Tab-separated table of C-alpha atoms (C1' of nucleotides) and ligand atoms in Angstrom:
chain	number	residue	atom	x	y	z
U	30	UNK	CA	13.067	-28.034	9.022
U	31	UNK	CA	11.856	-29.656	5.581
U	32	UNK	CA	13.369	-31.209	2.977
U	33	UNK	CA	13.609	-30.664	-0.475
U	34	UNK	CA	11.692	-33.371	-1.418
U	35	UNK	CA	8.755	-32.167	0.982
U	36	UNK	CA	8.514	-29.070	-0.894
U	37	UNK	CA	8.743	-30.607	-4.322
U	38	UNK	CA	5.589	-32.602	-3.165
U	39	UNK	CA	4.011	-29.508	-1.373
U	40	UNK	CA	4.150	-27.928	-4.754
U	41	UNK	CA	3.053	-30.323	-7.050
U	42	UNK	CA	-0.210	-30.971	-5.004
U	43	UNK	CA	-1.036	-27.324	-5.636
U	44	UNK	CA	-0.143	-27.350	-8.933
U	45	UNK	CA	2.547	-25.026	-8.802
U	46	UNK	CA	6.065	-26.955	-10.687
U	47	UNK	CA	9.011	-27.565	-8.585
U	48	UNK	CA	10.961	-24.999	-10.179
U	49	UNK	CA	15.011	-24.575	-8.481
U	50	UNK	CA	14.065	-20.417	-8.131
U	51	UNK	CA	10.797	-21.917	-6.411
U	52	UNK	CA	12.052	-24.743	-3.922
U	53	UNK	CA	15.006	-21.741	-3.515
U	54	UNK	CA	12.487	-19.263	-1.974
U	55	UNK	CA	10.418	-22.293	-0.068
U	56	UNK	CA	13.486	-22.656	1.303
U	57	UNK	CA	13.865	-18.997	2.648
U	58	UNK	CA	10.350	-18.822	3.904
U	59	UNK	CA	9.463	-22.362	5.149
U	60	UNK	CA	13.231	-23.991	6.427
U	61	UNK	CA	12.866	-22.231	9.637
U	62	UNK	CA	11.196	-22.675	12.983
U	63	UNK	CA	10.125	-18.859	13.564
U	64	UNK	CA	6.979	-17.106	11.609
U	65	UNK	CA	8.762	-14.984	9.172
U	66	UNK	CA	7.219	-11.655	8.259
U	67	UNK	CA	8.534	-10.137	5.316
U	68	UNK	CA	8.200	-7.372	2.885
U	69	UNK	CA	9.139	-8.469	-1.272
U	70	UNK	CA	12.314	-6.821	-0.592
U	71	UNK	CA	13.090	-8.527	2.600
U	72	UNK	CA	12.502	-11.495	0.531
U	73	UNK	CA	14.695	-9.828	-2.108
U	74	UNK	CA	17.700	-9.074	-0.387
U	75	UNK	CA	17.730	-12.400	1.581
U	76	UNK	CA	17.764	-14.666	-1.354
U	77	UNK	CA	20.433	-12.773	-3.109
U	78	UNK	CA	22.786	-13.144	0.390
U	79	UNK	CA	21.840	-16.210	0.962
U	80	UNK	CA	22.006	-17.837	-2.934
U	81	UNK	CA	24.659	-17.391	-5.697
U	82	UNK	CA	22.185	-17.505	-8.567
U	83	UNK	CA	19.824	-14.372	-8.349
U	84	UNK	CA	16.319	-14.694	-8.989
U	85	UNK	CA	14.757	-11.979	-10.840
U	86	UNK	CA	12.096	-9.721	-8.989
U	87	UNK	CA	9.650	-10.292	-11.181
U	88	UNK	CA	9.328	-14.409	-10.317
U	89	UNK	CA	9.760	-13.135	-6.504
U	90	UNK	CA	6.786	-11.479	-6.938
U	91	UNK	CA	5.012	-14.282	-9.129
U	92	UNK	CA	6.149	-16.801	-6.368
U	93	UNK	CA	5.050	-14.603	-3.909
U	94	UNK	CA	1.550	-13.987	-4.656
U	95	UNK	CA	1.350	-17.810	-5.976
U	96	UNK	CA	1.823	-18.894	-2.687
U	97	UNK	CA	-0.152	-16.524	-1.018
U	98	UNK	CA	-3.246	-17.555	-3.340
U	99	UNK	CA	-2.127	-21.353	-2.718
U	100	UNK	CA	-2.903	-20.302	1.334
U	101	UNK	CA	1.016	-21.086	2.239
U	102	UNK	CA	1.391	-17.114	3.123
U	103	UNK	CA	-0.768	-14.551	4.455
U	104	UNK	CA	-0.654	-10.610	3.339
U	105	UNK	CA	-1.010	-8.126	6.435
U	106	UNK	CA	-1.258	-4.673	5.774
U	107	UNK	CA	0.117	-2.177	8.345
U	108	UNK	CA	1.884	0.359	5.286
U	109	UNK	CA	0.042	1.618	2.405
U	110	UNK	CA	3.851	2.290	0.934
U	111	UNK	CA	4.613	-1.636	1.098
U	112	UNK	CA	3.153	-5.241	1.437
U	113	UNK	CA	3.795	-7.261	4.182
U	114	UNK	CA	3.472	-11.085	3.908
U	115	UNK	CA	3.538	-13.630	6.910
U	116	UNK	CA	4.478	-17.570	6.808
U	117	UNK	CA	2.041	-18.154	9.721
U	118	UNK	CA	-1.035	-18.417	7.927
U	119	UNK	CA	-3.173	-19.469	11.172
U	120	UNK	CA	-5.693	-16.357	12.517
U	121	UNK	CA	-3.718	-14.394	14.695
U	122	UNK	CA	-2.932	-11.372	15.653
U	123	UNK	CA	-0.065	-8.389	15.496
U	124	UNK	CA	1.717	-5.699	17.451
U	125	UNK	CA	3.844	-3.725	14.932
U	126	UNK	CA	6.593	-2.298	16.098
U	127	UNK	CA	6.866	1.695	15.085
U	128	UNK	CA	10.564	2.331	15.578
U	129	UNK	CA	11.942	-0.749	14.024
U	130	UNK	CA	9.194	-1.586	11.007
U	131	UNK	CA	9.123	-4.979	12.268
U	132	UNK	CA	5.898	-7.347	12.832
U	133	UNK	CA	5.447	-9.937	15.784
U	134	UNK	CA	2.690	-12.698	16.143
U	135	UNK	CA	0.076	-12.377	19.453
U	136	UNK	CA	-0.646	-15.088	20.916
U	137	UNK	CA	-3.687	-15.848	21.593
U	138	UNK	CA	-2.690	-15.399	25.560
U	139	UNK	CA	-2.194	-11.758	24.690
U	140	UNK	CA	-5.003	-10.601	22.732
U	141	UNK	CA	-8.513	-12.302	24.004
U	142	UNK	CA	-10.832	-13.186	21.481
U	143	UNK	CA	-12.541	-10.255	19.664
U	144	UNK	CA	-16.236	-9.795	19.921
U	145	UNK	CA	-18.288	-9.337	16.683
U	146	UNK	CA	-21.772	-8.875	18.166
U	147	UNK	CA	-23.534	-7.223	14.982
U	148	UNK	CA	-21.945	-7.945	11.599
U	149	UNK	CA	-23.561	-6.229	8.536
U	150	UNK	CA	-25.887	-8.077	6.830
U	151	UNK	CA	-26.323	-10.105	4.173
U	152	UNK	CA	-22.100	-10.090	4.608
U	153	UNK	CA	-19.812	-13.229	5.435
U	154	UNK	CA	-17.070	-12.231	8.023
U	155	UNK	CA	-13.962	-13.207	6.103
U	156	UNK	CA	-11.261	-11.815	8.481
U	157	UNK	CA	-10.779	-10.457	11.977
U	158	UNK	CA	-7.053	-9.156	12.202
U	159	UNK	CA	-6.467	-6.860	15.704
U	160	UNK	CA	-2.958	-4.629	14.739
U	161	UNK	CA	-1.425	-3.148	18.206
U	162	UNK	CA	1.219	-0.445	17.187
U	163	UNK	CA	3.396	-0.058	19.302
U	164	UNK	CA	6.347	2.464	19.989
U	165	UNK	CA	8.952	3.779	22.377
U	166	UNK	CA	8.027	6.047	25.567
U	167	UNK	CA	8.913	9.108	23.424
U	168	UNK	CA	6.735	8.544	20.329
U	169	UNK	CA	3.498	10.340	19.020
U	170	UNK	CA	0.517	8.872	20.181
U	171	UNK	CA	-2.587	8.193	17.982
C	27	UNK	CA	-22.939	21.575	10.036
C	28	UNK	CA	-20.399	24.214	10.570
C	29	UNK	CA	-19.969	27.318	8.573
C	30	UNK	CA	-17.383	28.720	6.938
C	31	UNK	CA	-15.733	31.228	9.502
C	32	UNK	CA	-15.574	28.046	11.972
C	33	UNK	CA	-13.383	26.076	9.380
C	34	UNK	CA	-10.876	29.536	9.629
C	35	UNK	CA	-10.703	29.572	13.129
C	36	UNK	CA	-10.003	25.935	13.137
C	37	UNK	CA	-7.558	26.391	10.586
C	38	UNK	CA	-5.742	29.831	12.032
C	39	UNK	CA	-6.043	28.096	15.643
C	40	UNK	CA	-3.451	25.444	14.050
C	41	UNK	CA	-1.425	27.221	12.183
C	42	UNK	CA	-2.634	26.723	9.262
C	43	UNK	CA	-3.769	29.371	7.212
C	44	UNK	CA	-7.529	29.658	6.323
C	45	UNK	CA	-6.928	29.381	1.697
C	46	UNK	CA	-9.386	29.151	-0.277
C	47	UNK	CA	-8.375	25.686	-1.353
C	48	UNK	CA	-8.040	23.893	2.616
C	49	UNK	CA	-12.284	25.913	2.739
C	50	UNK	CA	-12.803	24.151	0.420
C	51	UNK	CA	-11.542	20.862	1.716
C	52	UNK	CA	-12.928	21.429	5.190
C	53	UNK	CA	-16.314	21.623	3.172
C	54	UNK	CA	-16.358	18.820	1.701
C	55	UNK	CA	-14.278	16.654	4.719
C	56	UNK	CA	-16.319	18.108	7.555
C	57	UNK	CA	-19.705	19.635	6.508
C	58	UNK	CA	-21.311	16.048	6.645
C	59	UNK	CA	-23.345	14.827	9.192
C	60	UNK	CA	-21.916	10.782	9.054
C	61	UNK	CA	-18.064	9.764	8.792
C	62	UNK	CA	-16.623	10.145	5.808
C	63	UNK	CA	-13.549	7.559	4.693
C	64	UNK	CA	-11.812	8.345	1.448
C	65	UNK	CA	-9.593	8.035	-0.546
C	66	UNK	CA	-6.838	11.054	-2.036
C	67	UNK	CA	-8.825	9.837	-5.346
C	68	UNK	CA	-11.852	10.015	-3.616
C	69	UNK	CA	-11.265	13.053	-2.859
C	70	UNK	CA	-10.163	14.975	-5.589
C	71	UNK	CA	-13.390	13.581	-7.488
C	72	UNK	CA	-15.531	14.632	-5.021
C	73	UNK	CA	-14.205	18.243	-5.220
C	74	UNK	CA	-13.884	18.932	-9.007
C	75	UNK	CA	-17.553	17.681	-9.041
C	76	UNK	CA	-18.659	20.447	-6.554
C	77	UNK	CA	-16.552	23.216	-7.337
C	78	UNK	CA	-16.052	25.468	-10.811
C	79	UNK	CA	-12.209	26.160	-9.561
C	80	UNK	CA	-9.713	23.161	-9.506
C	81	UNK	CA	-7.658	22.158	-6.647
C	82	UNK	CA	-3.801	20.812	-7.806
C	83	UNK	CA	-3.300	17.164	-6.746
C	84	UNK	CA	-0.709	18.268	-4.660
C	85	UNK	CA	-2.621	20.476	-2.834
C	86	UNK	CA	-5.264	18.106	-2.180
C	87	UNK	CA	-2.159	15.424	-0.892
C	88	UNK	CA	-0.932	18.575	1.194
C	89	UNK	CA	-3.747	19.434	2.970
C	90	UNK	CA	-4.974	15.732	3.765
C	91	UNK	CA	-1.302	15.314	5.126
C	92	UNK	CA	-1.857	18.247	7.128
C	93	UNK	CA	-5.057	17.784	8.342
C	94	UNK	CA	-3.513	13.693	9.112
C	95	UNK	CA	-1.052	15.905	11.280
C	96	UNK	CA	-3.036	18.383	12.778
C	97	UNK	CA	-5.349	15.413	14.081
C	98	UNK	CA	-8.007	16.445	11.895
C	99	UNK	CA	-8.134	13.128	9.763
C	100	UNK	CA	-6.919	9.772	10.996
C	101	UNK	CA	-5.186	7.359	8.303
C	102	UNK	CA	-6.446	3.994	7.900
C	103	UNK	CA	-5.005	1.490	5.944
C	104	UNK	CA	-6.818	-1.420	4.453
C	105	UNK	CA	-4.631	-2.180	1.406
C	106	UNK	CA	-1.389	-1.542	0.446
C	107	UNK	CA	-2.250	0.138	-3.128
C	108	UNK	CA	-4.284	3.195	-1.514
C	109	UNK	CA	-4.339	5.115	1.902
C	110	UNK	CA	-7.663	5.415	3.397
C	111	UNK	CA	-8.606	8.590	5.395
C	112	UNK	CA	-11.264	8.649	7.739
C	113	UNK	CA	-12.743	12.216	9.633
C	114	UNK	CA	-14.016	10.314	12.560
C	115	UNK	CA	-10.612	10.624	14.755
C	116	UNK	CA	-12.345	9.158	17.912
C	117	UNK	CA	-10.938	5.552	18.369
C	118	UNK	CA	-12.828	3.245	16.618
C	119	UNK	CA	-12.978	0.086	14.293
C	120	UNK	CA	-13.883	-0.511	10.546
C	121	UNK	CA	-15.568	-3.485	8.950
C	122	UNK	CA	-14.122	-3.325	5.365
C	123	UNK	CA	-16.456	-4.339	2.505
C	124	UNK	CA	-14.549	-6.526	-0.271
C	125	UNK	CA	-17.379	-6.212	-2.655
C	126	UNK	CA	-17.751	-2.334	-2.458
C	127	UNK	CA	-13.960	-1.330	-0.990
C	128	UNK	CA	-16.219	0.974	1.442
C	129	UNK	CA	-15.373	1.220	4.992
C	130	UNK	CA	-17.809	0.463	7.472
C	131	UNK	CA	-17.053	2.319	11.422
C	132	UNK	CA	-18.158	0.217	13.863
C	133	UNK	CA	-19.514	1.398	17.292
C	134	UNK	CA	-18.409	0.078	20.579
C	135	UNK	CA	-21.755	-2.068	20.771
C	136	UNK	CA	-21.079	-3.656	17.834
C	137	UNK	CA	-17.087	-5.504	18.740
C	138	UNK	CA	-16.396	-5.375	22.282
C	139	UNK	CA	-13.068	-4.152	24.133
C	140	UNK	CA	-10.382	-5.547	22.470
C	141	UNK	CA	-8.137	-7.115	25.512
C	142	UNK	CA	-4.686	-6.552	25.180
C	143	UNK	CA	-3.455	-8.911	27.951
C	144	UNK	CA	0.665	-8.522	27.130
C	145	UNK	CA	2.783	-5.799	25.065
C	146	UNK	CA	5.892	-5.336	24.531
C	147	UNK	CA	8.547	-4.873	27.120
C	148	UNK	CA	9.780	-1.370	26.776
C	149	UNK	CA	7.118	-0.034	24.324
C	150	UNK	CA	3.798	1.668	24.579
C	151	UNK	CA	0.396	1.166	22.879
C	152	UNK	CA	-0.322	3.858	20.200
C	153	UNK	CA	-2.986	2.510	18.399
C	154	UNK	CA	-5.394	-0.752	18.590
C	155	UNK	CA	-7.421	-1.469	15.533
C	156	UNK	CA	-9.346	-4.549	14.289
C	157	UNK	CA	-10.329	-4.651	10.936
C	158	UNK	CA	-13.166	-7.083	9.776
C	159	UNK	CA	-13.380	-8.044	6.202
C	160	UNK	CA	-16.685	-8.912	5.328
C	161	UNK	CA	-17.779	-9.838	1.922
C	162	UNK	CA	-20.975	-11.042	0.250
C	163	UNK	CA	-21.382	-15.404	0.746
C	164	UNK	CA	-20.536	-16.393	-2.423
C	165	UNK	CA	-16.600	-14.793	-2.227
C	166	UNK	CA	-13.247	-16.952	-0.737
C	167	UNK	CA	-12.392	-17.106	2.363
C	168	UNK	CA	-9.425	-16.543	4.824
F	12	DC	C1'	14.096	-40.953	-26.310
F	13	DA	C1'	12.437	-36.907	-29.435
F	14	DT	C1'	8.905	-33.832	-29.852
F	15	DT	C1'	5.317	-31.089	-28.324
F	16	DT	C1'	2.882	-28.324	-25.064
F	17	DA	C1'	2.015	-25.609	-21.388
F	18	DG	C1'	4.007	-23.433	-17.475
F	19	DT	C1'	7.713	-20.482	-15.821
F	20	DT	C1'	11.360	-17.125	-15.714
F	21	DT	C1'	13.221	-12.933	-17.021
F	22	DA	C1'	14.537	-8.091	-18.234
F	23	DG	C1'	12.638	-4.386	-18.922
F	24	DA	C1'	8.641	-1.397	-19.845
F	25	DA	C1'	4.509	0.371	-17.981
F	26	DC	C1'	1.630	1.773	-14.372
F	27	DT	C1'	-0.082	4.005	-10.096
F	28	DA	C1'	0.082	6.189	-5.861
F	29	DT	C1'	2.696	9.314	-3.661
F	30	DT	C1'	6.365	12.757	-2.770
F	31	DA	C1'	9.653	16.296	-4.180
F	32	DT	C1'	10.865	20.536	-6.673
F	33	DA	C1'	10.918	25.091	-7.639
F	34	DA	C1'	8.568	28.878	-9.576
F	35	DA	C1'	4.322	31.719	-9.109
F	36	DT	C1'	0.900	33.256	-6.058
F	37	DT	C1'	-1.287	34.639	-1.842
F	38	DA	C1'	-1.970	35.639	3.187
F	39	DG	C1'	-0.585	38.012	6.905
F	40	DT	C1'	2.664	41.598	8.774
F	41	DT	C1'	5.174	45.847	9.152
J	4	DA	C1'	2.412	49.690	-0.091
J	5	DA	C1'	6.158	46.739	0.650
J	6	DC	C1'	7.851	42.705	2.716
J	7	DT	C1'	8.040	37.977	4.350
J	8	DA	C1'	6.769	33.548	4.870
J	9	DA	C1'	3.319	30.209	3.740
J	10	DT	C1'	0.904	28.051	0.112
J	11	DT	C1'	-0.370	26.515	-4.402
J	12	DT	C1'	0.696	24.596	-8.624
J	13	DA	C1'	2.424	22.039	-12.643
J	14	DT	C1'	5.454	18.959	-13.326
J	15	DA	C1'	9.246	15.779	-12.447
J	16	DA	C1'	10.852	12.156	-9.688
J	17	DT	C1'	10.350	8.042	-6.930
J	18	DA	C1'	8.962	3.500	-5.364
J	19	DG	C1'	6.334	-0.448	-5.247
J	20	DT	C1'	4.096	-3.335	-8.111
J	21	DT	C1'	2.207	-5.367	-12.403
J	22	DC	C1'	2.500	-6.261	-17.312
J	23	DT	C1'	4.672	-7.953	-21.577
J	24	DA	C1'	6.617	-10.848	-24.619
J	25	DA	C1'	10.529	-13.459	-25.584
J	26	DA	C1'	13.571	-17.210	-23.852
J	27	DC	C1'	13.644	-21.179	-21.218
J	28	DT	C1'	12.260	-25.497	-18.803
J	29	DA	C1'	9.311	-29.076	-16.793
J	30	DA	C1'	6.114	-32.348	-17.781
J	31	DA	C1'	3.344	-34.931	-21.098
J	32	DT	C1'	3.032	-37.476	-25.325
J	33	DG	C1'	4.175	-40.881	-28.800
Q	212	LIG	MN1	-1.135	-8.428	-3.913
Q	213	LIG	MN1	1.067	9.471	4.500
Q	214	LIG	ZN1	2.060	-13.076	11.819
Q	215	LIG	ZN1	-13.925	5.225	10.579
DNA sequence: CATTTAGTTTAGAACTATTATAAATTAGTT
DNA sequence: AACTAATTTATAATAGTTCTAAACTAAATG
């Protein structure tokens, strides 16, 4: 759990101002002790439970993407219909659960490493990311 | 290369009836010798360069969809802002090119058996897929 | 402080990929 | 040939996202 004052400093050493609708959604994504994987309207609908101000889409999105470009979240794409975006911006992988939308981390106990033996060359490998859907017993299979 | 009355038996055999428009799809989807991976916009390029007659949009979204469901085409997704189809349906993963946005299949001797050592308690496995991003040295990380 | 400057927020418009609609057309059947 | 159900099509609608430009605010300057 961090404090206000932690995020004001996280921000201002990426030069991003400590803005209230910005230590707001730091506060939504970073005060808690599980990954959180979220779509912009998770976000969305989260910070106008959990907040009496609103904050307007458009700087969820700005905040969003500033962060993500800042390296404090990760995007993971499992839809083409919506972005997902993850706090837990170490490499790991997912399993993504069909029947409920939602995302959850591997461990690197569950997946083993993945073998690259021939990359294409003259290329730099800039991401390995292993996505295990998963579904109930009575779901089409791919 | 297969010729045309082998697209209408593939096409009557699934219940899907053997137009003019879906020939001319299967043409340009399956009378290649190497994988093809498109795009919808891909796609409908591809065709009104080829052809004197025009093929609606919709059709074009209707018959992929089809196709996707018939087990014809396999849907990969690489970015949220456009759904990637690919006509090799045998299980199989993709190095993704940043600089070109072309996908890349990769054979089995080129990334080992992914090892899925744990899933999830009550669900099944319908898909594994890695995805490596490769790009050209001088581009950022992740 | 007061003023200036640059960064940020915001509502709403614009954009893009995709899906839905409903009328016209076509394929297969009787 | 007449009928029926599937398909195509243009177009409208939708949804997620980005853009715009004006209002606002944080930080820098004197
Ligand atoms: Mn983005
Ligand atoms: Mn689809
Ligand atoms: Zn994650
Ligand atoms: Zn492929």
């Amino acid at each position: 759990m961090l404090k206000n004052s932690e995020f004001v400093s996280k921000l201002r050493n990426s030069g991003l101002r400590p803005t209230k609708q910005r230590l707001k959604i730091c506060e939504v994504l970073f005060n808690r002790d599980k990954t959180f994987h979220f779509t912009i309207n998770d976000l969305a609908k989260n910070i106008s439970k959990n907040f009496n101000e609103k904050i307007s889409l458009a700087t969820i999105y700005n905040t969003v993407h500033a962060f993500k470009d800042k390296g404090y979240l990760k995007e993971i794409t499992i839809s083409s219909d919506k972005s997902y975006f993850d706090t837990n911006i170490t490499k790991h992988h997912h399993f993504y659960d069909e029947d409920t939308n939602l995302l959850i981390d591997c461990n690197d106990n569950e997946i083993g490493k993945v073998n690259i033996k021939n990359n294409i060359t003259g290329k730099k490998i800039s991401s390995v990311e292993v996505l295990v859907r998963v579904a109930s017993d009575n779901q089409n299979q791919n």
